[in-house]
């Protein structure tokens, strides 16, 4: 055990495991999985293979969506008796579209310490490689399974300015993309991150209609695990502002620094300086 990892009794550890590449397990995760009294796992058979690969002989305890509420109470009793427990899921970070929420909530309600042991998470891995804004984003998990509900839900996100992150599976990737195209339009920019950290890892950033064409070209491209990242809603400032104010801004921009030009136009038309500054930046980059 590394000097930094000392297992505490009566503590629940939330341990992230790889999402494909087994090299992504952290040293701290290995230490903790080796030394806790019990490992609660979504699928004990699946996790058994990972633990075997890591040469860890752990006592496994099943905790999945269908039995979580009932098992959470039993695990809390074990924690209260002084046991240390690690929670893992089939892949990535537990609780992120995986079981564990009831257990963690129950621990807090019973003053049991919960320690996160961070590592792989498909949403974060995809987001940081997406080339879309990461300063504010919205994790949306899986879209509804039925098209009517999916379209309704997507409509509610039409004016969401934050970057949107979705999980998707082989079975629904095409249907979801077609609904995204229907709601957001064919030019909506998005990123498809497929089979992250695995040998067929693919990251594609393009308008939704191009992505649909790409997936249609070869059925194998529709197979695997996907993260979809959509660019957030951008206000069309030029359409909202007085056309004379925009004209003046453009003219002044040719003679003055943008900051000064924006301040003069804002003053004359009673507008926001920042808005005009942004418009000036946008027109420069165009
Ligand atoms: N807890 C996991 C995490 O931290 O990312 C997510 C579990 S959720 C049940 C499974 C979904 O995560 C998949 O359907 C897929 O959308 C996404 N996912 C998991 N592994 C992935 C990978 N290697 N590449 C792309 N997406 C992945």
PDB file of C-alpha atoms and ligand atoms in Angstrom:
ATOM      1  CA  UNK A   1       0.000   0.000   0.000  1.00  0.00           C
ATOM      2  CA  UNK A   2       1.375   3.479  -0.881  1.00  0.00           C
ATOM      3  CA  UNK A   3       1.981   5.725   2.105  1.00  0.00           C
ATOM      4  CA  UNK A   4      -0.817   8.051   1.005  1.00  0.00           C
ATOM      5  CA  UNK A   5      -3.490   5.320   1.119  1.00  0.00           C
ATOM      6  CA  UNK A   6      -4.568   4.325   4.588  1.00  0.00           C
ATOM      7  CA  UNK A   7      -7.891   2.544   4.672  1.00  0.00           C
ATOM      8  CA  UNK A   8     -10.219   4.005   7.278  1.00  0.00           C
ATOM      9  CA  UNK A   9     -12.767   1.824   9.044  1.00  0.00           C
ATOM     10  CA  UNK A  10     -16.485   2.617   8.660  1.00  0.00           C
ATOM     11  CA  UNK A  11     -15.812   4.399   5.352  1.00  0.00           C
ATOM     12  CA  UNK A  12     -17.356   4.046   1.904  1.00  0.00           C
ATOM     13  CA  UNK A  13     -14.925   4.552  -0.989  1.00  0.00           C
ATOM     14  CA  UNK A  14     -16.403   5.431  -4.406  1.00  0.00           C
ATOM     15  CA  UNK A  15     -13.809   3.974  -6.752  1.00  0.00           C
ATOM     16  CA  UNK A  16     -13.672   4.748 -10.492  1.00  0.00           C
ATOM     17  CA  UNK A  17     -12.519   1.918 -12.775  1.00  0.00           C
ATOM     18  CA  UNK A  18     -11.461   2.027 -16.478  1.00  0.00           C
ATOM     19  CA  UNK A  19     -13.936   2.628 -19.325  1.00  0.00           C
ATOM     20  CA  UNK A  20     -11.992   0.424 -21.734  1.00  0.00           C
ATOM     21  CA  UNK A  21      -8.243   0.685 -21.310  1.00  0.00           C
ATOM     22  CA  UNK A  22      -7.277  -1.229 -18.174  1.00  0.00           C
ATOM     23  CA  UNK A  23      -4.198   0.980 -17.839  1.00  0.00           C
ATOM     24  CA  UNK A  24      -6.522   3.734 -16.653  1.00  0.00           C
ATOM     25  CA  UNK A  25      -7.012   2.231 -13.193  1.00  0.00           C
ATOM     26  CA  UNK A  26      -5.296   4.494 -10.670  1.00  0.00           C
ATOM     27  CA  UNK A  27      -2.667   3.357  -8.149  1.00  0.00           C
ATOM     28  CA  UNK A  28      -4.900   4.588  -5.353  1.00  0.00           C
ATOM     29  CA  UNK A  29      -7.881   2.609  -6.706  1.00  0.00           C
ATOM     30  CA  UNK A  30      -5.772  -0.585  -6.714  1.00  0.00           C
ATOM     31  CA  UNK A  31      -4.590   0.074  -3.158  1.00  0.00           C
ATOM     32  CA  UNK A  32      -8.098   0.641  -1.905  1.00  0.00           C
ATOM     33  CA  UNK A  33      -9.636  -2.333  -3.718  1.00  0.00           C
ATOM     34  CA  UNK A  34      -6.900  -4.544  -2.290  1.00  0.00           C
ATOM     35  CA  UNK A  35      -7.387  -3.489   1.296  1.00  0.00           C
ATOM     36  CA  UNK A  36     -11.069  -2.749   1.904  1.00  0.00           C
ATOM     37  CA  UNK A  37     -13.156  -5.366   3.710  1.00  0.00           C
ATOM     38  CA  UNK A  38     -15.776  -5.526   0.956  1.00  0.00           C
ATOM     39  CA  UNK A  39     -16.218  -4.433  -2.659  1.00  0.00           C
ATOM     40  CA  UNK A  40     -19.809  -3.612  -3.657  1.00  0.00           C
ATOM     41  CA  UNK A  41     -20.139  -4.108  -7.414  1.00  0.00           C
ATOM     42  CA  UNK A  42     -22.846  -3.617 -10.028  1.00  0.00           C
ATOM     43  CA  UNK A  43     -22.094  -6.935 -11.704  1.00  0.00           C
ATOM     44  CA  UNK A  44     -19.943  -9.176  -9.529  1.00  0.00           C
ATOM     45  CA  UNK A  45     -18.975 -11.440 -12.467  1.00  0.00           C
ATOM     46  CA  UNK A  46     -17.855  -8.528 -14.628  1.00  0.00           C
ATOM     47  CA  UNK A  47     -15.950  -6.892 -11.763  1.00  0.00           C
ATOM     48  CA  UNK A  48     -14.455 -10.245 -10.799  1.00  0.00           C
ATOM     49  CA  UNK A  49     -12.613 -10.259 -14.134  1.00  0.00           C
ATOM     50  CA  UNK A  50     -11.171  -6.771 -13.516  1.00  0.00           C
ATOM     51  CA  UNK A  51     -10.100  -7.685  -9.984  1.00  0.00           C
ATOM     52  CA  UNK A  52      -8.529 -10.902 -11.210  1.00  0.00           C
ATOM     53  CA  UNK A  53      -6.575  -8.937 -13.817  1.00  0.00           C
ATOM     54  CA  UNK A  54      -5.307  -6.677 -11.025  1.00  0.00           C
ATOM     55  CA  UNK A  55      -4.475  -9.694  -8.851  1.00  0.00           C
ATOM     56  CA  UNK A  56      -6.899  -8.489  -6.188  1.00  0.00           C
ATOM     57  CA  UNK A  57      -8.724 -11.010  -4.043  1.00  0.00           C
ATOM     58  CA  UNK A  58     -11.712  -9.069  -2.788  1.00  0.00           C
ATOM     59  CA  UNK A  59     -14.949 -10.108  -1.189  1.00  0.00           C
ATOM     60  CA  UNK A  60     -17.646  -9.007  -3.640  1.00  0.00           C
ATOM     61  CA  UNK A  61     -21.153  -7.855  -2.775  1.00  0.00           C
ATOM     62  CA  UNK A  62     -23.822  -7.227  -5.486  1.00  0.00           C
ATOM     63  CA  UNK A  63     -25.374  -3.774  -5.701  1.00  0.00           C
ATOM     64  CA  UNK A  64     -27.356  -3.012  -8.835  1.00  0.00           C
ATOM     65  CA  UNK A  65     -30.223  -0.729  -9.829  1.00  0.00           C
ATOM     66  CA  UNK A  66     -32.914  -3.298  -8.951  1.00  0.00           C
ATOM     67  CA  UNK A  67     -31.776  -4.084  -5.420  1.00  0.00           C
ATOM     68  CA  UNK A  68     -30.009  -0.890  -4.421  1.00  0.00           C
ATOM     69  CA  UNK A  69     -32.512   0.534  -1.946  1.00  0.00           C
ATOM     70  CA  UNK A  70     -32.694  -2.720  -0.016  1.00  0.00           C
ATOM     71  CA  UNK A  71     -28.945  -3.504  -0.238  1.00  0.00           C
ATOM     72  CA  UNK A  72     -27.989   0.068   0.688  1.00  0.00           C
ATOM     73  CA  UNK A  73     -29.506  -0.415   4.156  1.00  0.00           C
ATOM     74  CA  UNK A  74     -27.546  -3.649   4.617  1.00  0.00           C
ATOM     75  CA  UNK A  75     -24.305  -2.023   3.487  1.00  0.00           C
ATOM     76  CA  UNK A  76     -24.854   0.901   5.863  1.00  0.00           C
ATOM     77  CA  UNK A  77     -25.225  -1.589   8.723  1.00  0.00           C
ATOM     78  CA  UNK A  78     -21.900  -3.164   7.733  1.00  0.00           C
ATOM     79  CA  UNK A  79     -20.270   0.273   7.582  1.00  0.00           C
ATOM     80  CA  UNK A  80     -21.704   1.133  10.997  1.00  0.00           C
ATOM     81  CA  UNK A  81     -20.162  -2.045  12.375  1.00  0.00           C
ATOM     82  CA  UNK A  82     -16.763  -0.696  11.277  1.00  0.00           C
ATOM     83  CA  UNK A  83     -16.193  -2.311   7.875  1.00  0.00           C
ATOM     84  CA  UNK A  84     -14.559  -0.408   5.026  1.00  0.00           C
ATOM     85  CA  UNK A  85     -16.349  -0.778   1.690  1.00  0.00           C
ATOM     86  CA  UNK A  86     -15.452   0.183  -1.880  1.00  0.00           C
ATOM     87  CA  UNK A  87     -18.182   0.769  -4.458  1.00  0.00           C
ATOM     88  CA  UNK A  88     -17.347   0.119  -8.110  1.00  0.00           C
ATOM     89  CA  UNK A  89     -19.503  -0.078 -11.242  1.00  0.00           C
ATOM     90  CA  UNK A  90     -19.022  -2.006 -14.496  1.00  0.00           C
ATOM     91  CA  UNK A  91     -16.993   0.859 -15.935  1.00  0.00           C
ATOM     92  CA  UNK A  92     -16.025   4.412 -15.094  1.00  0.00           C
ATOM     93  CA  UNK A  93     -17.252   6.423 -12.152  1.00  0.00           C
ATOM     94  CA  UNK A  94     -19.970   4.880  -9.965  1.00  0.00           C
ATOM     95  CA  UNK A  95     -23.235   6.882  -9.734  1.00  0.00           C
ATOM     96  CA  UNK A  96     -22.667   8.479 -13.169  1.00  0.00           C
ATOM     97  CA  UNK A  97     -25.525   6.607 -14.866  1.00  0.00           C
ATOM     98  CA  UNK A  98     -24.646   3.748 -12.569  1.00  0.00           C
ATOM     99  CA  UNK A  99     -25.889   2.548  -9.170  1.00  0.00           C
ATOM    100  CA  UNK A 100     -24.789   4.101  -5.878  1.00  0.00           C
ATOM    101  CA  UNK A 101     -26.937   7.197  -5.314  1.00  0.00           C
ATOM    102  CA  UNK A 102     -29.143   5.623  -2.618  1.00  0.00           C
ATOM    103  CA  UNK A 103     -26.158   4.149  -0.856  1.00  0.00           C
ATOM    104  CA  UNK A 104     -24.230   7.434  -0.758  1.00  0.00           C
ATOM    105  CA  UNK A 105     -27.329   9.352   0.379  1.00  0.00           C
ATOM    106  CA  UNK A 106     -27.947   6.763   3.098  1.00  0.00           C
ATOM    107  CA  UNK A 107     -24.318   7.063   4.251  1.00  0.00           C
ATOM    108  CA  UNK A 108     -24.620  10.832   4.626  1.00  0.00           C
ATOM    109  CA  UNK A 109     -27.888  10.447   6.531  1.00  0.00           C
ATOM    110  CA  UNK A 110     -26.110   8.073   8.923  1.00  0.00           C
ATOM    111  CA  UNK A 111     -22.930  10.168   9.307  1.00  0.00           C
ATOM    112  CA  UNK A 112     -20.777   7.641   7.490  1.00  0.00           C
ATOM    113  CA  UNK A 113     -17.728   9.013   5.722  1.00  0.00           C
ATOM    114  CA  UNK A 114     -17.811   8.844   1.901  1.00  0.00           C
ATOM    115  CA  UNK A 115     -14.466   9.153   0.093  1.00  0.00           C
ATOM    116  CA  UNK A 116     -14.275   9.646  -3.696  1.00  0.00           C
ATOM    117  CA  UNK A 117     -11.448   7.907  -5.537  1.00  0.00           C
ATOM    118  CA  UNK A 118     -11.586   9.644  -8.936  1.00  0.00           C
ATOM    119  CA  UNK A 119     -10.639   8.185 -12.287  1.00  0.00           C
ATOM    120  CA  UNK A 120     -12.171   7.469 -15.690  1.00  0.00           C
ATOM    121  CA  UNK A 121     -15.551   8.880 -16.683  1.00  0.00           C
ATOM    122  CA  UNK A 122     -16.703   8.722 -20.321  1.00  0.00           C
ATOM    123  CA  UNK A 123     -18.499  12.095 -20.169  1.00  0.00           C
ATOM    124  CA  UNK A 124     -15.442  13.976 -18.926  1.00  0.00           C
ATOM    125  CA  UNK A 125     -13.046  12.111 -21.233  1.00  0.00           C
ATOM    126  CA  UNK A 126     -15.217  13.005 -24.250  1.00  0.00           C
ATOM    127  CA  UNK A 127     -15.814  16.590 -23.184  1.00  0.00           C
ATOM    128  CA  UNK A 128     -12.162  17.444 -22.709  1.00  0.00           C
ATOM    129  CA  UNK A 129     -11.325  16.146 -26.199  1.00  0.00           C
ATOM    130  CA  UNK A 130     -14.385  17.662 -27.913  1.00  0.00           C
ATOM    131  CA  UNK A 131     -13.164  21.126 -28.803  1.00  0.00           C
ATOM    132  CA  UNK A 132     -16.478  22.516 -27.504  1.00  0.00           C
ATOM    133  CA  UNK A 133     -16.679  24.958 -24.575  1.00  0.00           C
ATOM    134  CA  UNK A 134     -15.881  23.257 -21.275  1.00  0.00           C
ATOM    135  CA  UNK A 135     -16.320  26.224 -18.916  1.00  0.00           C
ATOM    136  CA  UNK A 136     -19.999  25.386 -18.398  1.00  0.00           C
ATOM    137  CA  UNK A 137     -21.572  22.095 -19.410  1.00  0.00           C
ATOM    138  CA  UNK A 138     -24.674  20.095 -18.693  1.00  0.00           C
ATOM    139  CA  UNK A 139     -24.497  16.324 -18.167  1.00  0.00           C
ATOM    140  CA  UNK A 140     -27.712  14.838 -19.554  1.00  0.00           C
ATOM    141  CA  UNK A 141     -27.057  11.073 -19.372  1.00  0.00           C
ATOM    142  CA  UNK A 142     -29.214   8.963 -21.708  1.00  0.00           C
ATOM    143  CA  UNK A 143     -32.001  10.566 -23.743  1.00  0.00           C
ATOM    144  CA  UNK A 144     -35.500   9.042 -23.389  1.00  0.00           C
ATOM    145  CA  UNK A 145     -35.844   5.730 -25.252  1.00  0.00           C
ATOM    146  CA  UNK A 146     -39.035   6.593 -27.197  1.00  0.00           C
ATOM    147  CA  UNK A 147     -38.866   9.081 -30.035  1.00  0.00           C
ATOM    148  CA  UNK A 148     -41.855  11.208 -28.916  1.00  0.00           C
ATOM    149  CA  UNK A 149     -40.428  11.706 -25.419  1.00  0.00           C
ATOM    150  CA  UNK A 150     -36.943  12.201 -26.849  1.00  0.00           C
ATOM    151  CA  UNK A 151     -38.066  14.958 -29.191  1.00  0.00           C
ATOM    152  CA  UNK A 152     -40.009  16.639 -26.406  1.00  0.00           C
ATOM    153  CA  UNK A 153     -36.953  16.515 -24.158  1.00  0.00           C
ATOM    154  CA  UNK A 154     -34.628  17.827 -26.871  1.00  0.00           C
ATOM    155  CA  UNK A 155     -37.044  20.694 -27.488  1.00  0.00           C
ATOM    156  CA  UNK A 156     -36.706  21.691 -23.835  1.00  0.00           C
ATOM    157  CA  UNK A 157     -32.939  22.047 -24.416  1.00  0.00           C
ATOM    158  CA  UNK A 158     -33.203  24.186 -27.557  1.00  0.00           C
ATOM    159  CA  UNK A 159     -32.035  27.383 -25.853  1.00  0.00           C
ATOM    160  CA  UNK A 160     -29.629  25.804 -23.352  1.00  0.00           C
ATOM    161  CA  UNK A 161     -26.402  27.829 -23.683  1.00  0.00           C
ATOM    162  CA  UNK A 162     -24.189  25.264 -21.932  1.00  0.00           C
ATOM    163  CA  UNK A 163     -22.452  22.445 -23.811  1.00  0.00           C
ATOM    164  CA  UNK A 164     -24.691  19.343 -23.614  1.00  0.00           C
ATOM    165  CA  UNK A 165     -23.290  15.874 -22.876  1.00  0.00           C
ATOM    166  CA  UNK A 166     -25.317  12.704 -23.624  1.00  0.00           C
ATOM    167  CA  UNK A 167     -24.615   8.990 -23.371  1.00  0.00           C
ATOM    168  CA  UNK A 168     -25.858   6.749 -26.158  1.00  0.00           C
ATOM    169  CA  UNK A 169     -25.858   3.069 -27.075  1.00  0.00           C
ATOM    170  CA  UNK A 170     -25.511   1.084 -30.307  1.00  0.00           C
ATOM    171  CA  UNK A 171     -29.278   0.485 -30.491  1.00  0.00           C
ATOM    172  CA  UNK A 172     -30.326   4.103 -30.398  1.00  0.00           C
ATOM    173  CA  UNK A 173     -27.457   6.130 -31.815  1.00  0.00           C
ATOM    174  CA  UNK A 174     -29.058   6.653 -35.254  1.00  0.00           C
ATOM    175  CA  UNK A 175     -32.548   7.384 -33.910  1.00  0.00           C
ATOM    176  CA  UNK A 176     -31.172   9.892 -31.421  1.00  0.00           C
ATOM    177  CA  UNK A 177     -29.068  11.661 -34.040  1.00  0.00           C
ATOM    178  CA  UNK A 178     -32.041  11.883 -36.398  1.00  0.00           C
ATOM    179  CA  UNK A 179     -34.128  13.439 -33.621  1.00  0.00           C
ATOM    180  CA  UNK A 180     -31.299  15.854 -32.765  1.00  0.00           C
ATOM    181  CA  UNK A 181     -31.228  16.883 -36.440  1.00  0.00           C
ATOM    182  CA  UNK A 182     -35.006  17.349 -36.470  1.00  0.00           C
ATOM    183  CA  UNK A 183     -35.007  19.539 -33.354  1.00  0.00           C
ATOM    184  CA  UNK A 184     -31.761  21.523 -33.671  1.00  0.00           C
ATOM    185  CA  UNK A 185     -31.409  21.613 -37.463  1.00  0.00           C
ATOM    186  CA  UNK A 186     -28.965  19.837 -39.725  1.00  0.00           C
ATOM    187  CA  UNK A 187     -26.105  22.286 -39.116  1.00  0.00           C
ATOM    188  CA  UNK A 188     -26.031  21.767 -35.339  1.00  0.00           C
ATOM    189  CA  UNK A 189     -22.409  21.193 -34.381  1.00  0.00           C
ATOM    190  CA  UNK A 190     -21.743  18.113 -32.330  1.00  0.00           C
ATOM    191  CA  UNK A 191     -19.030  15.712 -31.344  1.00  0.00           C
ATOM    192  CA  UNK A 192     -19.347  11.947 -31.361  1.00  0.00           C
ATOM    193  CA  UNK A 193     -16.850  10.195 -29.075  1.00  0.00           C
ATOM    194  CA  UNK A 194     -16.919   6.452 -29.635  1.00  0.00           C
ATOM    195  CA  UNK A 195     -15.133   3.602 -27.844  1.00  0.00           C
ATOM    196  CA  UNK A 196     -12.999   5.980 -25.786  1.00  0.00           C
ATOM    197  CA  UNK A 197      -9.675   4.614 -24.561  1.00  0.00           C
ATOM    198  CA  UNK A 198     -10.176   1.419 -26.626  1.00  0.00           C
ATOM    199  CA  UNK A 199      -8.318   0.443 -29.805  1.00  0.00           C
ATOM    200  CA  UNK A 200     -11.139   1.735 -32.079  1.00  0.00           C
ATOM    201  CA  UNK A 201     -11.455   5.069 -30.322  1.00  0.00           C
ATOM    202  CA  UNK A 202     -12.992   7.646 -32.700  1.00  0.00           C
ATOM    203  CA  UNK A 203     -13.756  11.305 -32.101  1.00  0.00           C
ATOM    204  CA  UNK A 204     -15.605  13.206 -34.829  1.00  0.00           C
ATOM    205  CA  UNK A 205     -16.612  16.867 -34.693  1.00  0.00           C
ATOM    206  CA  UNK A 206     -18.993  18.063 -37.433  1.00  0.00           C
ATOM    207  CA  UNK A 207     -22.598  19.167 -38.155  1.00  0.00           C
ATOM    208  CA  UNK A 208     -25.187  16.517 -37.259  1.00  0.00           C
ATOM    209  CA  UNK A 209     -26.154  15.754 -40.891  1.00  0.00           C
ATOM    210  CA  UNK A 210     -22.539  14.867 -41.735  1.00  0.00           C
ATOM    211  CA  UNK A 211     -22.342  12.612 -38.728  1.00  0.00           C
ATOM    212  CA  UNK A 212     -25.491  10.754 -39.800  1.00  0.00           C
ATOM    213  CA  UNK A 213     -23.997  10.265 -43.279  1.00  0.00           C
ATOM    214  CA  UNK A 214     -20.747   8.995 -41.758  1.00  0.00           C
ATOM    215  CA  UNK A 215     -22.579   6.458 -39.570  1.00  0.00           C
ATOM    216  CA  UNK A 216     -24.740   5.326 -42.493  1.00  0.00           C
ATOM    217  CA  UNK A 217     -21.699   4.629 -44.673  1.00  0.00           C
ATOM    218  CA  UNK A 218     -20.740   1.595 -42.589  1.00  0.00           C
ATOM    219  CA  UNK A 219     -22.992  -0.223 -40.097  1.00  0.00           C
ATOM    220  CA  UNK A 220     -19.998  -1.129 -37.958  1.00  0.00           C
ATOM    221  CA  UNK A 221     -19.613   2.558 -37.172  1.00  0.00           C
ATOM    222  CA  UNK A 222     -22.933   2.392 -35.301  1.00  0.00           C
ATOM    223  CA  UNK A 223     -21.616  -0.282 -32.951  1.00  0.00           C
ATOM    224  CA  UNK A 224     -20.007   0.535 -29.629  1.00  0.00           C
ATOM    225  CA  UNK A 225     -20.352   2.958 -26.753  1.00  0.00           C
ATOM    226  CA  UNK A 226     -20.949   6.615 -27.502  1.00  0.00           C
ATOM    227  CA  UNK A 227     -20.821  10.015 -25.914  1.00  0.00           C
ATOM    228  CA  UNK A 228     -22.531  12.808 -27.860  1.00  0.00           C
ATOM    229  CA  UNK A 229     -21.585  16.404 -27.148  1.00  0.00           C
ATOM    230  CA  UNK A 230     -23.704  19.222 -28.534  1.00  0.00           C
ATOM    231  CA  UNK A 231     -22.672  22.816 -28.836  1.00  0.00           C
ATOM    232  CA  UNK A 232     -24.825  25.017 -26.583  1.00  0.00           C
ATOM    233  CA  UNK A 233     -27.308  27.569 -27.907  1.00  0.00           C
ATOM    234  CA  UNK A 234     -25.738  30.769 -29.195  1.00  0.00           C
ATOM    235  CA  UNK A 235     -27.807  33.938 -29.334  1.00  0.00           C
ATOM    236  CA  UNK A 236     -27.690  35.637 -32.704  1.00  0.00           C
ATOM    237  CA  UNK A 237     -26.752  39.081 -31.386  1.00  0.00           C
ATOM    238  CA  UNK A 238     -26.761  40.650 -34.833  1.00  0.00           C
ATOM    239  CA  UNK A 239     -30.471  39.827 -35.203  1.00  0.00           C
ATOM    240  CA  UNK A 240     -31.401  41.320 -31.851  1.00  0.00           C
ATOM    241  CA  UNK A 241     -29.693  44.690 -32.154  1.00  0.00           C
ATOM    242  CA  UNK A 242     -30.609  47.883 -33.987  1.00  0.00           C
ATOM    243  CA  UNK A 243     -29.049  47.574 -37.488  1.00  0.00           C
ATOM    244  CA  UNK A 244     -27.841  51.219 -37.283  1.00  0.00           C
ATOM    245  CA  UNK A 245     -25.951  50.439 -34.078  1.00  0.00           C
ATOM    246  CA  UNK A 246     -24.271  47.479 -35.793  1.00  0.00           C
ATOM    247  CA  UNK A 247     -23.385  49.622 -38.813  1.00  0.00           C
ATOM    248  CA  UNK A 248     -21.807  52.265 -36.575  1.00  0.00           C
ATOM    249  CA  UNK A 249     -19.889  49.640 -34.607  1.00  0.00           C
ATOM    250  CA  UNK A 250     -18.460  48.176 -37.813  1.00  0.00           C
ATOM    251  CA  UNK A 251     -17.391  51.613 -39.050  1.00  0.00           C
ATOM    252  CA  UNK A 252     -15.844  52.652 -35.730  1.00  0.00           C
ATOM    253  CA  UNK A 253     -14.056  49.331 -35.457  1.00  0.00           C
ATOM    254  CA  UNK A 254     -12.045  50.301 -38.537  1.00  0.00           C
ATOM    255  CA  UNK A 255     -10.729  53.434 -36.787  1.00  0.00           C
ATOM    256  CA  UNK A 256     -10.645  52.562 -33.069  1.00  0.00           C
ATOM    257  CA  UNK A 257      -9.800  49.698 -30.727  1.00  0.00           C
ATOM    258  CA  UNK A 258     -12.866  47.461 -30.364  1.00  0.00           C
ATOM    259  CA  UNK A 259     -13.263  48.277 -26.659  1.00  0.00           C
ATOM    260  CA  UNK A 260     -13.566  52.004 -27.412  1.00  0.00           C
ATOM    261  CA  UNK A 261     -15.860  51.479 -30.429  1.00  0.00           C
ATOM    262  CA  UNK A 262     -18.178  49.268 -28.340  1.00  0.00           C
ATOM    263  CA  UNK A 263     -18.271  51.846 -25.520  1.00  0.00           C
ATOM    264  CA  UNK A 264     -19.254  54.706 -27.892  1.00  0.00           C
ATOM    265  CA  UNK A 265     -22.027  52.694 -29.601  1.00  0.00           C
ATOM    266  CA  UNK A 266     -23.303  51.421 -26.234  1.00  0.00           C
ATOM    267  CA  UNK A 267     -23.484  54.999 -24.971  1.00  0.00           C
ATOM    268  CA  UNK A 268     -25.265  56.330 -28.083  1.00  0.00           C
ATOM    269  CA  UNK A 269     -27.836  53.523 -28.357  1.00  0.00           C
ATOM    270  CA  UNK A 270     -28.302  52.654 -24.672  1.00  0.00           C
ATOM    271  CA  UNK A 271     -26.932  49.137 -25.206  1.00  0.00           C
ATOM    272  CA  UNK A 272     -24.637  46.863 -23.223  1.00  0.00           C
ATOM    273  CA  UNK A 273     -20.902  47.401 -23.864  1.00  0.00           C
ATOM    274  CA  UNK A 274     -20.124  43.697 -23.404  1.00  0.00           C
ATOM    275  CA  UNK A 275     -22.730  42.643 -25.949  1.00  0.00           C
ATOM    276  CA  UNK A 276     -21.316  44.988 -28.569  1.00  0.00           C
ATOM    277  CA  UNK A 277     -17.762  43.950 -27.751  1.00  0.00           C
ATOM    278  CA  UNK A 278     -18.749  40.291 -28.306  1.00  0.00           C
ATOM    279  CA  UNK A 279     -20.478  41.175 -31.575  1.00  0.00           C
ATOM    280  CA  UNK A 280     -17.304  42.969 -32.706  1.00  0.00           C
ATOM    281  CA  UNK A 281     -15.207  39.914 -31.814  1.00  0.00           C
ATOM    282  CA  UNK A 282     -17.607  37.605 -33.675  1.00  0.00           C
ATOM    283  CA  UNK A 283     -17.532  39.751 -36.816  1.00  0.00           C
ATOM    284  CA  UNK A 284     -13.708  39.872 -36.663  1.00  0.00           C
ATOM    285  CA  UNK A 285     -13.487  36.082 -36.502  1.00  0.00           C
ATOM    286  CA  UNK A 286     -15.961  35.728 -39.354  1.00  0.00           C
TER     287      UNK A 286
HETATM  288  N1  LIG B   1     -20.256   5.267 -15.118  1.00  0.00           N
HETATM  289  C1  LIG B   1     -19.862   5.387 -16.498  1.00  0.00           C
HETATM  290  C2  LIG B   1     -18.956   6.600 -16.664  1.00  0.00           C
HETATM  291  O1  LIG B   1     -18.358   7.042 -15.694  1.00  0.00           O
HETATM  292  O2  LIG B   1     -18.813   7.091 -17.785  1.00  0.00           O
HETATM  293  C3  LIG B   1     -21.051   5.387 -17.418  1.00  0.00           C
HETATM  294  C4  LIG B   1     -21.912   4.155 -17.343  1.00  0.00           C
HETATM  295  S1  LIG B   1     -23.281   4.133 -18.428  1.00  0.00           S
HETATM  296  C5  LIG B   1     -24.158   2.779 -17.833  1.00  0.00           C
HETATM  297  C6  LIG B   1     -22.608   3.469 -19.904  1.00  0.00           C
HETATM  298  C7  LIG B   1     -22.549   4.503 -21.019  1.00  0.00           C
HETATM  299  O3  LIG B   1     -21.389   5.313 -20.846  1.00  0.00           O
HETATM  300  C8  LIG B   1     -22.375   3.897 -22.412  1.00  0.00           C
HETATM  301  O4  LIG B   1     -23.613   3.540 -22.986  1.00  0.00           O
HETATM  302  C9  LIG B   1     -21.744   5.044 -23.171  1.00  0.00           C
HETATM  303  O5  LIG B   1     -22.710   5.994 -23.541  1.00  0.00           O
HETATM  304  C10 LIG B   1     -20.832   5.653 -22.095  1.00  0.00           C
HETATM  305  N2  LIG B   1     -19.496   5.033 -22.170  1.00  0.00           N
HETATM  306  C11 LIG B   1     -18.956   4.169 -21.305  1.00  0.00           C
HETATM  307  N3  LIG B   1     -17.723   3.797 -21.717  1.00  0.00           N
HETATM  308  C12 LIG B   1     -17.496   4.470 -22.870  1.00  0.00           C
HETATM  309  C13 LIG B   1     -16.408   4.521 -23.793  1.00  0.00           C
HETATM  310  N4  LIG B   1     -15.307   3.799 -23.613  1.00  0.00           N
HETATM  311  N5  LIG B   1     -16.525   5.332 -24.868  1.00  0.00           N
HETATM  312  C14 LIG B   1     -17.628   6.066 -25.088  1.00  0.00           C
HETATM  313  N6  LIG B   1     -18.687   6.048 -24.241  1.00  0.00           N
HETATM  314  C15 LIG B   1     -18.620   5.272 -23.156  1.00  0.00           C
END
